[in-house]
PDB file of C-alpha atoms in Angstrom:
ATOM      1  CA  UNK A   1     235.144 151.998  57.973  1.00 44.00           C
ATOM      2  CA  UNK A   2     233.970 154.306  60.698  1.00 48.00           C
ATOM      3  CA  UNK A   3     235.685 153.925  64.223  1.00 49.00           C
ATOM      4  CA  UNK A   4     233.462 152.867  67.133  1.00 50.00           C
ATOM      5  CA  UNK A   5     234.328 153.840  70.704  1.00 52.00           C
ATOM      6  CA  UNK A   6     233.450 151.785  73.367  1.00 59.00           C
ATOM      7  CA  UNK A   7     231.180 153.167  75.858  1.00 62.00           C
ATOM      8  CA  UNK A   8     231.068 151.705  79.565  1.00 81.00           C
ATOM      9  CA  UNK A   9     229.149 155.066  80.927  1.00 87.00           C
ATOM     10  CA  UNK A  10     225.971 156.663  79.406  1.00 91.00           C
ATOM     11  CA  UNK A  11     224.566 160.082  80.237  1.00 93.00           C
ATOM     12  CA  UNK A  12     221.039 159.765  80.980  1.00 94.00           C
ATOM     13  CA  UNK A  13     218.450 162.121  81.377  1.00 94.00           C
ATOM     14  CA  UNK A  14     215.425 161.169  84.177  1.00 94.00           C
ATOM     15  CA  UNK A  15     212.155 162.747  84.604  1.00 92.00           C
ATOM     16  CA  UNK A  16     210.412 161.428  87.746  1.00 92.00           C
ATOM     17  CA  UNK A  17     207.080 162.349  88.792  1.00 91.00           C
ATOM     18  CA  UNK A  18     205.761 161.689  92.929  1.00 91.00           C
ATOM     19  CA  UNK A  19     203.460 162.992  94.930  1.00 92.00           C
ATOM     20  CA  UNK A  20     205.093 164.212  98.437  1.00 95.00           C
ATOM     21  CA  UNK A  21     203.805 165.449 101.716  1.00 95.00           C
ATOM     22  CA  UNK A  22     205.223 168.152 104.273  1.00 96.00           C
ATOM     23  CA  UNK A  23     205.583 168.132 107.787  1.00 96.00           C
ATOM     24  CA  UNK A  24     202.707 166.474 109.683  1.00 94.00           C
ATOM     25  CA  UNK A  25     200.601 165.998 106.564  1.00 92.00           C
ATOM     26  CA  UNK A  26     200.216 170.222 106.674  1.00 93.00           C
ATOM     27  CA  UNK A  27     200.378 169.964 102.624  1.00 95.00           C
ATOM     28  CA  UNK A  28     200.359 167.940  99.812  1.00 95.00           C
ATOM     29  CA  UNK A  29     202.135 168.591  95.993  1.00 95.00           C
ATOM     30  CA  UNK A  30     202.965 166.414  93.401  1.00 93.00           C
ATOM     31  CA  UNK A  31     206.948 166.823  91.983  1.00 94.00           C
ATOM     32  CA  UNK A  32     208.098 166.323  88.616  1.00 92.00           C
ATOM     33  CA  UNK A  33     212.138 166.440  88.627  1.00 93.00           C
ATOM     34  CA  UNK A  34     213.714 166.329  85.223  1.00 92.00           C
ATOM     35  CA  UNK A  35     217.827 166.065  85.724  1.00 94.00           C
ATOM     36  CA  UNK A  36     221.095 163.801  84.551  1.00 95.00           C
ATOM     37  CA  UNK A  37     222.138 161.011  85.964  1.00 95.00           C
ATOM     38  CA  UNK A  38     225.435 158.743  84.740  1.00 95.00           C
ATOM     39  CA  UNK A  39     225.493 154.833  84.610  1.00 94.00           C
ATOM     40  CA  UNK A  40     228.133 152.850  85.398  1.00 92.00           C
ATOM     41  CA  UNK A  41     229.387 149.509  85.027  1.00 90.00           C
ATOM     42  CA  UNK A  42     229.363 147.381  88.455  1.00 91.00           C
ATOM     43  CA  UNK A  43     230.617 144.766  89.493  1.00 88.00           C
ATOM     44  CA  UNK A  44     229.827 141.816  87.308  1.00 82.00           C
ATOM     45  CA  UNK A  45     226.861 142.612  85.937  1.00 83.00           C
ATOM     46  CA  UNK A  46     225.778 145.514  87.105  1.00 91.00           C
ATOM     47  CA  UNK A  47     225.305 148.875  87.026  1.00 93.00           C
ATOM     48  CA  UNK A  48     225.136 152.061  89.186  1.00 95.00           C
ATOM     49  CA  UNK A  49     223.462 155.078  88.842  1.00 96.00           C
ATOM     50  CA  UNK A  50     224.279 158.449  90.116  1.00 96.00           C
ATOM     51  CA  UNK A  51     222.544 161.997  89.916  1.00 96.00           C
ATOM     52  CA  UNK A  52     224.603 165.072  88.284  1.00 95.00           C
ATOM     53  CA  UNK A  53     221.788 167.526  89.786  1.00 93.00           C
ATOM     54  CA  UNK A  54     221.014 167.101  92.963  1.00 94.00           C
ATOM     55  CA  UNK A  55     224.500 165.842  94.083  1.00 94.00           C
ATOM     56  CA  UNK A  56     224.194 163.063  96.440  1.00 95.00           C
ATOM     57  CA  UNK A  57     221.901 160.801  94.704  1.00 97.00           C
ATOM     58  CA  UNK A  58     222.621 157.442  93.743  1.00 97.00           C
ATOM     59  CA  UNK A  59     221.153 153.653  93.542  1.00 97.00           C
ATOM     60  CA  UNK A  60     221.892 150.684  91.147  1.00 96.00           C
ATOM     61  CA  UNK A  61     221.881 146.900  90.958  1.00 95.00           C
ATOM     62  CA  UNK A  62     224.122 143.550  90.124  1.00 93.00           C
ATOM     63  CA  UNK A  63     220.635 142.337  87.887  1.00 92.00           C
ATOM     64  CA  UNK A  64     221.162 144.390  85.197  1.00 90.00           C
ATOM     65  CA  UNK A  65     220.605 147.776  83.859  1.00 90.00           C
ATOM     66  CA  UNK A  66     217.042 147.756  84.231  1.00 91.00           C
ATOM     67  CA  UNK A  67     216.629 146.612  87.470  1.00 93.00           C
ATOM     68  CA  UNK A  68     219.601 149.312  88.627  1.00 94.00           C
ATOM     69  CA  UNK A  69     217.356 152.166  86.782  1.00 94.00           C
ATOM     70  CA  UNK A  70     214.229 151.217  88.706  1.00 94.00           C
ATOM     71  CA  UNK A  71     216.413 151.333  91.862  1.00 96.00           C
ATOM     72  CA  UNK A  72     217.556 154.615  91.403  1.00 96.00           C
ATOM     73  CA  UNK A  73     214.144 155.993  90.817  1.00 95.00           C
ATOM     74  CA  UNK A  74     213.619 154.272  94.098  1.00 95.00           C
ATOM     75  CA  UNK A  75     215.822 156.048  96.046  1.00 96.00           C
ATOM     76  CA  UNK A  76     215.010 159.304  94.390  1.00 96.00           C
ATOM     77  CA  UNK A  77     211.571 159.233  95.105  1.00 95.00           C
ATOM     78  CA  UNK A  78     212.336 158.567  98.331  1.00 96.00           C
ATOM     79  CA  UNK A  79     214.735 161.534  98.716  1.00 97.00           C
ATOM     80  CA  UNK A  80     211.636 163.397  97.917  1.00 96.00           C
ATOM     81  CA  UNK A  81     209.663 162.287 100.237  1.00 96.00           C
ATOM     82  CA  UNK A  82     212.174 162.521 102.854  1.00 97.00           C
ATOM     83  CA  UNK A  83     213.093 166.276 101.685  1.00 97.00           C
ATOM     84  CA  UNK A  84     209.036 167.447 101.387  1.00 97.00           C
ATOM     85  CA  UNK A  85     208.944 166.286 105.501  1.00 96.00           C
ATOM     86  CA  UNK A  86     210.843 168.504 106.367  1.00 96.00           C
ATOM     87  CA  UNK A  87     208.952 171.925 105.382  1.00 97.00           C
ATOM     88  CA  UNK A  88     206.009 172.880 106.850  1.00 97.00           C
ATOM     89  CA  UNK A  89     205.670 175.754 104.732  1.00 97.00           C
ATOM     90  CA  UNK A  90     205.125 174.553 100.835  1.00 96.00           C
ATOM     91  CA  UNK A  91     206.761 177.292  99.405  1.00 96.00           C
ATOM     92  CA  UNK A  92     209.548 177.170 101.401  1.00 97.00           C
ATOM     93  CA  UNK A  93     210.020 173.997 100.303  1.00 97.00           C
ATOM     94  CA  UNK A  94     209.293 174.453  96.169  1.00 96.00           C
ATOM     95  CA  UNK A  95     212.035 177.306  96.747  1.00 96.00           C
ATOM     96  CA  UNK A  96     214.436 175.219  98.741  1.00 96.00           C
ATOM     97  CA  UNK A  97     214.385 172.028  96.412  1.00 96.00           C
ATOM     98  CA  UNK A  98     214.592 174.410  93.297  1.00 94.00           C
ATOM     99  CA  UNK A  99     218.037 175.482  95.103  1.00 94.00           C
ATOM    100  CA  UNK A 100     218.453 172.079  95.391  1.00 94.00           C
ATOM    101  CA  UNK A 101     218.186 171.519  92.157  1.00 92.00           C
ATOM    102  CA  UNK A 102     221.080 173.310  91.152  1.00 90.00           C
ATOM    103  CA  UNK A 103     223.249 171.992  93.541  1.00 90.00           C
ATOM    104  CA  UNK A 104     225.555 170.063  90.757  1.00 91.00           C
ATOM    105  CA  UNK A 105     228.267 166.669  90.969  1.00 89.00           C
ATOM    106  CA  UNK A 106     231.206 168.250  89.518  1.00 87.00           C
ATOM    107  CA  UNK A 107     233.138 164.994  89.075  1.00 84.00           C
ATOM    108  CA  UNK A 108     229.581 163.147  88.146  1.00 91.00           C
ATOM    109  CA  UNK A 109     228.971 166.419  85.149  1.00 93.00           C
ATOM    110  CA  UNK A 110     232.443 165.815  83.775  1.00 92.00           C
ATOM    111  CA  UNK A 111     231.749 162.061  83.233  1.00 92.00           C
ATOM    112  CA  UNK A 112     227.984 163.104  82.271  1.00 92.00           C
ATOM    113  CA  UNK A 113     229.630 165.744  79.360  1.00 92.00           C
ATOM    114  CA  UNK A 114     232.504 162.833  78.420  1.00 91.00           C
ATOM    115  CA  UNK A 115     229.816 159.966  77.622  1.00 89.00           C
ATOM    116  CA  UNK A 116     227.440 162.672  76.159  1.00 89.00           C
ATOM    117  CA  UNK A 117     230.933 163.321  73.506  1.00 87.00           C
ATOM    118  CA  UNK A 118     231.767 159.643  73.223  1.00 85.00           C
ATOM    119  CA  UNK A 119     228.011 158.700  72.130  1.00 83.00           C
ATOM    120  CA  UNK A 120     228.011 161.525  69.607  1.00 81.00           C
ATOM    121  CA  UNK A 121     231.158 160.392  67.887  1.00 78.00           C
ATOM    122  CA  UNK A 122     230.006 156.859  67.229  1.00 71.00           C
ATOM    123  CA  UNK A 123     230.211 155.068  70.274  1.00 65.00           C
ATOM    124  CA  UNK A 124     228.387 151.659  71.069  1.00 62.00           C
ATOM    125  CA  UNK A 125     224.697 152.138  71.724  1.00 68.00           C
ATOM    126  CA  UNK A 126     223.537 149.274  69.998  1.00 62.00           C
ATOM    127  CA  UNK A 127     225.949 146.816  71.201  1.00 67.00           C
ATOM    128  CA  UNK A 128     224.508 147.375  74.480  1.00 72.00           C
ATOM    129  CA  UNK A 129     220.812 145.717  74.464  1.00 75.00           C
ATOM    130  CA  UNK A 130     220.203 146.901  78.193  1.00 75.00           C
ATOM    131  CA  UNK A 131     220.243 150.307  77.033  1.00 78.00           C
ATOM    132  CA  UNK A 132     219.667 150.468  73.583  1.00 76.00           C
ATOM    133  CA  UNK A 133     215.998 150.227  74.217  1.00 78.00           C
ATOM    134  CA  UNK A 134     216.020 153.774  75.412  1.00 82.00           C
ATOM    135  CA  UNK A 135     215.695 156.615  73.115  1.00 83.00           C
ATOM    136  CA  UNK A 136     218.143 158.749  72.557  1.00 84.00           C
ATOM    137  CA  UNK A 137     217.603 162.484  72.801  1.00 85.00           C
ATOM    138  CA  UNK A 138     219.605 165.756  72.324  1.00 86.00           C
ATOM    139  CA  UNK A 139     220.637 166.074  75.465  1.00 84.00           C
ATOM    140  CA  UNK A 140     220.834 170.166  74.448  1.00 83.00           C
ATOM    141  CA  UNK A 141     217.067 170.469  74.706  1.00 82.00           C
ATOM    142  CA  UNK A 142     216.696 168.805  78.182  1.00 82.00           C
ATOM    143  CA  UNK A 143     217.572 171.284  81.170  1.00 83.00           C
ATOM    144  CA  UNK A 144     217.078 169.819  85.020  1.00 87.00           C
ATOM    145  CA  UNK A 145     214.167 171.029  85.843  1.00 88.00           C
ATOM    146  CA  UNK A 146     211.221 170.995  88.557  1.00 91.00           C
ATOM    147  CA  UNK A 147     207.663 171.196  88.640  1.00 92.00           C
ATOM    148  CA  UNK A 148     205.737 171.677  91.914  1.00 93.00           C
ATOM    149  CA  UNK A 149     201.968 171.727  91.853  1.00 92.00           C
ATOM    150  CA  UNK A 150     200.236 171.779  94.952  1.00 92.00           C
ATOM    151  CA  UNK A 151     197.059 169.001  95.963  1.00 88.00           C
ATOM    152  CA  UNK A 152     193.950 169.862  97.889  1.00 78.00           C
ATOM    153  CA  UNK A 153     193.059 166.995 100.226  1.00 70.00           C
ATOM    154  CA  UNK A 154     191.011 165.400  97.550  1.00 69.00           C
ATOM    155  CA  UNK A 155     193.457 165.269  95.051  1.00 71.00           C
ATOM    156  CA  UNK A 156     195.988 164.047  97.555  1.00 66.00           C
ATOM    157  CA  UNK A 157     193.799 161.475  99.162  1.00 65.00           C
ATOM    158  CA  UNK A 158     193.199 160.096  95.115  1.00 64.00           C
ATOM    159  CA  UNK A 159     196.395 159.909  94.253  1.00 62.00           C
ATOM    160  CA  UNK A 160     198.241 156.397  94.956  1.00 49.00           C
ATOM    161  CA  UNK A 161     200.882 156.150  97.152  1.00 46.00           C
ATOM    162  CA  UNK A 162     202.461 153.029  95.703  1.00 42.00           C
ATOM    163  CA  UNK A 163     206.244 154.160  94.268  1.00 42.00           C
ATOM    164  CA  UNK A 164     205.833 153.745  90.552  1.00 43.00           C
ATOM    165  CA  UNK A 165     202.592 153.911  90.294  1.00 43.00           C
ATOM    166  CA  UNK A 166     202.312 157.946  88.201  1.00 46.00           C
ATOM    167  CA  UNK A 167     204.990 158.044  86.503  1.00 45.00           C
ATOM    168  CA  UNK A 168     205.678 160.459  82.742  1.00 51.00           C
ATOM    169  CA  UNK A 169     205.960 157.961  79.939  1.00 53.00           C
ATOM    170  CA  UNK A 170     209.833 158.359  79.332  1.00 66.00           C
ATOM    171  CA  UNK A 171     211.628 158.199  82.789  1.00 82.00           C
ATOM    172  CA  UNK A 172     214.290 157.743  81.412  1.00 83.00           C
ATOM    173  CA  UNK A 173     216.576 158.969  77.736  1.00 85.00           C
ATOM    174  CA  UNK A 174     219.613 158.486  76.758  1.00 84.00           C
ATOM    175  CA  UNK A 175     221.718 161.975  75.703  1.00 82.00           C
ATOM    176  CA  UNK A 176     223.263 163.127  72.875  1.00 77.00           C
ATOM    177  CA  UNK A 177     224.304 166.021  71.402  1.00 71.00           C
ATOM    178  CA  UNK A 178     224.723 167.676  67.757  1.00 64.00           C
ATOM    179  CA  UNK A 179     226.851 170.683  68.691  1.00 57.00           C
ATOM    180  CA  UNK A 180     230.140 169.922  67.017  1.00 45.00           C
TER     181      UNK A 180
ATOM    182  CA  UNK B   1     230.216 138.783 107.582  1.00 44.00           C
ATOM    183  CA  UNK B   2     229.340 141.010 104.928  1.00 52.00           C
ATOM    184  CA  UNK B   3     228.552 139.193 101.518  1.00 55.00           C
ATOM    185  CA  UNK B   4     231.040 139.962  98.794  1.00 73.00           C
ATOM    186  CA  UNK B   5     229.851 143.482  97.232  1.00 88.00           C
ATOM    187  CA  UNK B   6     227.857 144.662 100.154  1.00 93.00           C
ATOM    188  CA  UNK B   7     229.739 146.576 103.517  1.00 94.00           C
ATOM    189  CA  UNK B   8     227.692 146.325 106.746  1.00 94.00           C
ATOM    190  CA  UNK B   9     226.872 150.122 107.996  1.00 95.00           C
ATOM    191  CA  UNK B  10     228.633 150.014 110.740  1.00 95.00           C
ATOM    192  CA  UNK B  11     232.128 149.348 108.745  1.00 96.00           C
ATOM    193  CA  UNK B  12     230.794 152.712 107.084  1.00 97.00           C
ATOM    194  CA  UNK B  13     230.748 154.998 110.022  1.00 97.00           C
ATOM    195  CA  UNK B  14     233.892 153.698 111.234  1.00 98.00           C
ATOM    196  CA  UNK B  15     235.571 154.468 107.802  1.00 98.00           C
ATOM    197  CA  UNK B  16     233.548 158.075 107.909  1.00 98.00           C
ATOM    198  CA  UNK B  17     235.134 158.194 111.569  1.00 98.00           C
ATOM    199  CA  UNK B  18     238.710 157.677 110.238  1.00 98.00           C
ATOM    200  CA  UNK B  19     238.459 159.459 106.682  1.00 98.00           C
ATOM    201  CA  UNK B  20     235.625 162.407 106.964  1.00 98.00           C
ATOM    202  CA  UNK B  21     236.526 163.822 110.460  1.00 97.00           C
ATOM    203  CA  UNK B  22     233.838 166.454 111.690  1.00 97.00           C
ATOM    204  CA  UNK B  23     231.251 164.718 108.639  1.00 98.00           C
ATOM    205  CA  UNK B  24     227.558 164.745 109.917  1.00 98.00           C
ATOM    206  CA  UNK B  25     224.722 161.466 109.931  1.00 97.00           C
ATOM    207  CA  UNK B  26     221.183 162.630 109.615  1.00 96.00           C
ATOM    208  CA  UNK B  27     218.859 159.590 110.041  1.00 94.00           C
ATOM    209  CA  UNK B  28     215.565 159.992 107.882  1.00 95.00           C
ATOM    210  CA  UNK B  29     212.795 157.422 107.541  1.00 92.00           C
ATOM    211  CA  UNK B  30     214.987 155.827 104.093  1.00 94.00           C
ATOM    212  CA  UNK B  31     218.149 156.957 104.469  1.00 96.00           C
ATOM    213  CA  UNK B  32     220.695 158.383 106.252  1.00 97.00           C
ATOM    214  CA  UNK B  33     221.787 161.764 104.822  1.00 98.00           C
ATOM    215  CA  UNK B  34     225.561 162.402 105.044  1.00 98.00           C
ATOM    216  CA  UNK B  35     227.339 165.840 105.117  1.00 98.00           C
ATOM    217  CA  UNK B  36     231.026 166.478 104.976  1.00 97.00           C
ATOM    218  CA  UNK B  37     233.069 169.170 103.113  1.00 95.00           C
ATOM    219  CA  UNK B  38     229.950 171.388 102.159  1.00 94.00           C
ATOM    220  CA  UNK B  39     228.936 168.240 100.317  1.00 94.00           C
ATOM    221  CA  UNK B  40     225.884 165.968 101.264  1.00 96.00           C
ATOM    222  CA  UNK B  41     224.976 162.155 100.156  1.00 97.00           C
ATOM    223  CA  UNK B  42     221.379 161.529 100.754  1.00 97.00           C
ATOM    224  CA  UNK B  43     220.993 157.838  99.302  1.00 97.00           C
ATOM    225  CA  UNK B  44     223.102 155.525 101.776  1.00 97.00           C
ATOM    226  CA  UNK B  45     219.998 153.099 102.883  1.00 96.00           C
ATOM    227  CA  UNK B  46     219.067 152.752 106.811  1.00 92.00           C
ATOM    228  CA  UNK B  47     218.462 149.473 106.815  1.00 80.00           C
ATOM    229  CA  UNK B  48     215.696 148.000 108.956  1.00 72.00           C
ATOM    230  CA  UNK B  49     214.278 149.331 111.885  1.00 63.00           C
ATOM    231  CA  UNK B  50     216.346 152.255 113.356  1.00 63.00           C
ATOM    232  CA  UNK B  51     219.729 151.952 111.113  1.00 59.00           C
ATOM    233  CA  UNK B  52     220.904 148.741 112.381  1.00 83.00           C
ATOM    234  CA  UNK B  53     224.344 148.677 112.317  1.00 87.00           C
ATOM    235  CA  UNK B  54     224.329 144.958 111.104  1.00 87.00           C
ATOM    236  CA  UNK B  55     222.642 145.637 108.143  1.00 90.00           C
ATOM    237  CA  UNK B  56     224.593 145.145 104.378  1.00 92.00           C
ATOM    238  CA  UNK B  57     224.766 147.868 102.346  1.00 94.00           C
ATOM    239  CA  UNK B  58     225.407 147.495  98.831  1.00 94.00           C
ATOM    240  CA  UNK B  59     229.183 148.638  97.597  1.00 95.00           C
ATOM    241  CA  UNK B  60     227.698 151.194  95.095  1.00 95.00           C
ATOM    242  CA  UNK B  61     226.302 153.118  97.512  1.00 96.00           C
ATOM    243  CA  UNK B  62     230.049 153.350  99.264  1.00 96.00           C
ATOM    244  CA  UNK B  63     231.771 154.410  96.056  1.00 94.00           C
ATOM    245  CA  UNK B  64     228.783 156.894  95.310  1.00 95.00           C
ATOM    246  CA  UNK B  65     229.150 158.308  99.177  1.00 96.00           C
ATOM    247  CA  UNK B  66     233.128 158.472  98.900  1.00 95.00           C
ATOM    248  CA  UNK B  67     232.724 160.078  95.718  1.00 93.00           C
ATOM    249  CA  UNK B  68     230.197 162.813  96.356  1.00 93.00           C
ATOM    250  CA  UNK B  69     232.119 163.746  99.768  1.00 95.00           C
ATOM    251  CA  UNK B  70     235.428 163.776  97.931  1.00 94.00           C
ATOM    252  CA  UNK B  71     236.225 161.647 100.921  1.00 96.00           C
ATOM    253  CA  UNK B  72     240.342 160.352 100.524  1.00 96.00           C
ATOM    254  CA  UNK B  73     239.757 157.371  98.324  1.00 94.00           C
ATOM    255  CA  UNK B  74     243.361 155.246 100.034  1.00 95.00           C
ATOM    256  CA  UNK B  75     241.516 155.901 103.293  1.00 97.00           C
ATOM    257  CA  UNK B  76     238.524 154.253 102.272  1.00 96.00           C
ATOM    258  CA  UNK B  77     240.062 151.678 100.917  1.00 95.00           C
ATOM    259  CA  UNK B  78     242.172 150.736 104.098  1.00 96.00           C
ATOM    260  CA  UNK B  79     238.874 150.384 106.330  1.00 97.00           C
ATOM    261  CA  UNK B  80     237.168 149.159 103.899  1.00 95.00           C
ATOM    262  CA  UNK B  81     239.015 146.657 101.803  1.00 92.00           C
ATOM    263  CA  UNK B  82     236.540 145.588  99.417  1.00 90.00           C
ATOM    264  CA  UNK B  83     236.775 149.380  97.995  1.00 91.00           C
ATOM    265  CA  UNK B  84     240.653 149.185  97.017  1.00 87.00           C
ATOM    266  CA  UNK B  85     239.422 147.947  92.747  1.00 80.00           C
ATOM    267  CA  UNK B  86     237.214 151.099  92.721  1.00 78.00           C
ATOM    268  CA  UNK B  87     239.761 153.030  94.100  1.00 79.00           C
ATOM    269  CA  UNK B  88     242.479 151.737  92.361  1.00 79.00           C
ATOM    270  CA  UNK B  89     240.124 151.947  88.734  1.00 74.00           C
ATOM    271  CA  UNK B  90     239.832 155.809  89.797  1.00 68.00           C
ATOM    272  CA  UNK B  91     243.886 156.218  89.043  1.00 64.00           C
ATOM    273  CA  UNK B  92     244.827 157.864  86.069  1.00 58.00           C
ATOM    274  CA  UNK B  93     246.320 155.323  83.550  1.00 49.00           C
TER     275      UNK B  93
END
């Protein structure tokens, strides 16, 4: 009978998509950030999320691991927002949040490579419905990534502002890996 | 008093006074964005209004915030109590 390994952390692999604004409305761009972030158990019943790349990002809940995802977006997509207001040049800040980008959680990557390694040797992704709905990836062909494009007032003006609302299908995956 | 698993903001600072010595607060319109170490945390919420210092921040931010700034995790735990399981789950076994 094959051994099964408990897993209480999962590497997961976010794409988020947001439109931002820089200082005093002097540009517009939408972002698309592809990265890792690791879930933990907390507390009773929840869990916590926090990014490998950037460092320094984090958000989760005590309702579950849906409700902790969705608040982790949250907070990212704030970040953004928060970052993009701070350039008034845009490609100061595509090249700054790039560097960003590969700013990396040391102690969050070694979890992140740990759970990637427990998953592939058998461990319990079904036995967890809250996360078993997410599809599971190689997590070999996902590197964090960025995509800046930048919105004429029209396009800005048409996009909506509303968190959540222009979003990539997936926001989420679930990472594996094959490499022995 | 602080709900069990959140930590009012102000019991934050003062365990960032007495743990992260020379760390840095940057209030943004979310967030405030903490530096300390060459590290930064850019996720520990505001609150309402200006960052009231009354307001209850959720535990997980703390542990992200202590972890990220590689902040002393005993430290922590002495100012803020409600920390000492995390810290004590972080121990090698």
């Amino acid at each position: 009978m094959e051994e099964t390994t408990e897993v209480s952390t999962y590497p997961l692999i976010y794409t988020f998509q947001a439109p931002v604004r820089g200082a005093g409305g002097r540009w517009s761009a939408l972002v698309e950030v592809t990265g890792r972030a690791v879930m933990r158990p907390y507390l009773d019943d929840g869990w916590w999320l926090s990014s490998v790349e950037p460092e320094g990002i984090s958000g989760g809940s005590r309702k579950g691991a849906e409700a902790a995802r969705n608040q982790f977006k949250r907070h990212f997509i704030l970040f953004l927002r928060e970052f993009a207001e701070d350039f008034e040049d845009f490609d100061e800040f595509r090249s700054e949040l790039a560097k960003l980008m590969r700013s990396t959680s040391r102690a969050d990557e070694d979890d992140w490579t740990e759970a990637v390694s427990t998953i592939r040797h058998g461990g319990g992704l079904s036995e967890n419905p809250e996360v078993a709905a997410l599809a599971v990836v190689d997590a070999d062909r996902y590197r964090p990534r960025i995509v800046v494009a930048r919105l004429d007032a029209r396009e800005a003006s048409a996009r909506k502002r509303r968190i959540g609302s222009d979003y990539p299908e997936h926001e989420f995956l679930v990472g594996t890996s094959h490499a022995a | 008093m602080a709900t069990r698993g959140t930590v009012r903001l102000r019991t934050i600072f003062r365990m960032l006074d007495e743990c992260a010595e020379g760390h840095t607060r940057r209030l943004k319109q979310h967030h405030y964005w903490v530096s300390y170490g060459g590290r930064t945390f850019r996720t520990l919420p505001k609150g309402r209004g200006r960052g009231r210092l009354s307001t209850e921040i959720e535990l997980g931010h703390v542990m992200s915030l202590v972890r990220t700034l590689q902040v002393d995790p005993d430290c922590a735990a002495k100012v803020i109590r409600s920390l000492r399981q995390y810290v004590d789950s972080l121990r090698p076994r």
